[in-house]
Amino acid sequence: MDYLDSLESKTIYIIREAYAQFRKLGLLWSIGKDSTTLLWMARKAFFGKIPFPIIHIDTGYKFTEIYKFRQMYAKEWMLDVIISKNFRQLEKGLCPKNNKFRCCNALKTEALKQTLLKHGLKALLLGIRRDEHGVRAKERYFSPRNQNFKWDYLHQPIELWDLFSSSIKEKEHFRIHPLLHWREIDIWRYIKREKIPVVGLYFSRFGKRYRSIGCEPCCKAVRSKADTINKIIKELSTTKISERYGRAQDKEDPNTMQKLRSLGYM
Amino acid sequence: MNPLKIVFIGDHDHGKSTLIGRLLYDTGSLNREKLSELLASSNKYKTYLNYSIVTDQLLEERRTGNTIDSAHIPFKTRKKEYIIIDTPGHLEFINSMISGMGYADIAVLVIDVTKGVTIKTRLELLLLSLMGIDKIILAVNKMDKVDFLSKIYEQAKKQILGQLSPIPFKYTAAFPISAAYGDNISKLSPRTKWYAGCSLVKALDDLKPSRQYNPRALRFPVQDVYTLGKIKVLAGIIISGSIGKGREVIVFPYFKRSKVELLKPGASAKTHENVGLVLATNIPAKRGDLVLDINKQPVFSRSVSAKIFWLSNKPLRIDKNYTIKTVFQKINCAACSITNKIQPNSFNLIEKPDSVLRNEYATINLKSDNLFVYETFNSLKHLNRLLLINNNEITGIGFIISHP
């Protein structure tokens, strides 16, 4: 079993464990490389047909490529997609221009709250990784959130030997992170090996590419000539620029990410 | 390809986070933002950079300078890839410490040369030995405070190893370092000419990975059962051995024989692979059942002895009901007697105590109305690890050792 196999094996085990412990499960698909990779492994875990809904949080500000990709693969992979949108705030004209923290919180976190309630979901699979951000480095595979979505990062449960023992209290939900142990470069190596389709935004056009994608107004491309997966892998083994360098919501103040996450952001 | 996972342990203020920050800085593993943040920081005496801010990420950690929860940080040298696991230094965060330690291959123990071994150091080593991490590198830190004197280093080393001797661990090497000033971390220091060893980074680079055992006895816990069309598929991960189509197996708790009729995704699979299997006979298998080797079986018994480390503020009491969770099962049980325990402060062994308190390490006997499943093969002993759970809280961790 090689290194990628061992990463994959652990991920599939966690996906199945999540479904075994919480039948009311959903998978959060941002259409980015990580959640698409997670989706790929979920299809493997259930031999082709994922037995729970796939949630796409649509802020209305996503890249056109993302919408196209969603449409195409939702059909091809027989996904049961739920679109999660905070219509009330969007109608009020909320946009990232004035306050990114407020925008992320309302259009992503609040939208997700509404969707969880509506569909009675008890747990969510998410494609976050430890090496993406210092605050995510402190996450657990099975991470409880209270009814207000709060992440109590100062009192996290023990997690040991992959004996995941989660018990859900009234009005709680669990965030499950099957890709926690993957690094950015591992994801790309796996995408290459498995030939997983990804959005074109990751590949260099006119000397720039996106390393991390989200909403169009808040994502900046980085300078790069990497227009193939091989070149991306090569670039990542030497770069000194962090993956989320182009993500505006991390920048507003040094602890925006922590504040967003403690309120239930991914 | 497979990064080596190193857990850094040691009491608070002995310099764990500083050493990690220094390692990342020296090996050029910091990204641009982190580097500029680091260069803008300096300690209150302005004599060196504040390396610990590299690892302290939470607001609360930066405010107090204390690590609160374990973090996993990838880094690489020219020779090797690593994942550093930074753990909290305060005993009150022992849950986070344990969650970090459990994933490690080796440990670096950081001890302040002027302070030596503390209660926390001993507890951490106890926990490490319980987790089966026996390769330990000793980093004797803050040598700058004792003018890099070899005599003081040798004394400290001897004292540390003496005080830790009751705990079974394999110590590999010791290093006289100063994390703040970078001595003997990525290169040898001119200030310790008396020291004959290599730098810490070189030692890590030269470490040989432990031998991997490939036990052959089949162990397949049923994780879930899926209905695909007309067939019932038992899904799960093979924790030991291998499976092929046509193989004869025994299914616990029914103790019935059956054959593997179909295997997904391929016709055969090895240890650590996730599979779905269909049995030839109609056994009402469910989550928690076991598919086992016909010849090499684990032990089934209604009572077992276990070594445990107690984590709850409520003491472990005899005859109280707990849930035990192992890789094989989750069943209700009770402690019928306590053989002995070690107290953390004195390391005294107490025979036949009537309870086990927080941070104590004990040998206990458990009984249940169900059958415990555990291994006697040396190569499979890691499957005997257990959690003791009460009211959904993990109150103890440990492993099954034998029949009482």
XYZ file of C-alpha atoms in Angstrom, chain A residues 26-32 35 53-63 66-67 70 80-87 90 103-116 121 124-128 136 149 173 175 213-216 247 264-266:
63
model
C -24.753 15.545 4.050
C -21.590 16.338 2.093
C -20.562 19.939 1.547
C -19.375 20.428 -2.027
C -17.848 23.790 -2.872
C -16.799 22.450 -6.308
C -13.171 23.204 -5.322
C -14.400 18.761 -1.798
C -27.485 14.621 -0.209
C -24.652 16.806 -1.530
C -24.958 20.434 -0.401
C -23.637 23.325 -2.424
C -23.644 26.632 -0.595
C -24.375 29.156 -3.306
C -23.507 32.721 -2.336
C -24.474 33.923 -5.796
C -20.932 35.229 -6.200
C -19.252 32.043 -7.388
C -17.270 31.803 -10.614
C -18.129 26.566 -10.835
C -21.792 26.641 -11.832
C -21.727 21.605 -10.821
C -28.719 14.410 -5.004
C -27.714 18.102 -4.871
C -29.254 20.590 -2.455
C -28.536 24.244 -3.276
C -28.150 26.245 -0.083
C -28.779 29.965 -0.505
C -29.509 32.810 1.914
C -32.167 34.475 -0.254
C -29.101 38.378 -1.063
C -20.757 38.504 4.080
C -19.118 35.113 4.659
C -21.012 34.674 7.878
C -24.413 35.455 6.335
C -24.113 33.937 2.877
C -22.239 30.788 3.901
C -22.706 30.024 7.603
C -26.298 31.280 7.877
C -27.308 29.650 4.603
C -25.926 26.361 5.878
C -27.839 26.716 9.161
C -31.085 27.110 7.247
C -30.327 24.060 5.098
C -29.424 21.824 8.058
C -29.203 16.805 8.962
C -21.760 17.141 7.560
C -18.747 15.895 5.647
C -16.334 18.676 4.714
C -13.115 18.741 2.717
C -10.990 20.911 5.006
C -7.719 24.299 10.773
C -23.030 26.359 15.250
C -24.493 18.674 14.723
C -18.600 18.355 11.338
C -11.289 29.068 -5.038
C -14.466 30.436 -3.534
C -16.405 33.569 -4.436
C -15.151 35.543 -7.392
C -8.377 34.491 -0.084
C -19.640 27.895 12.330
C -17.747 28.777 9.152
C -15.969 25.890 7.460
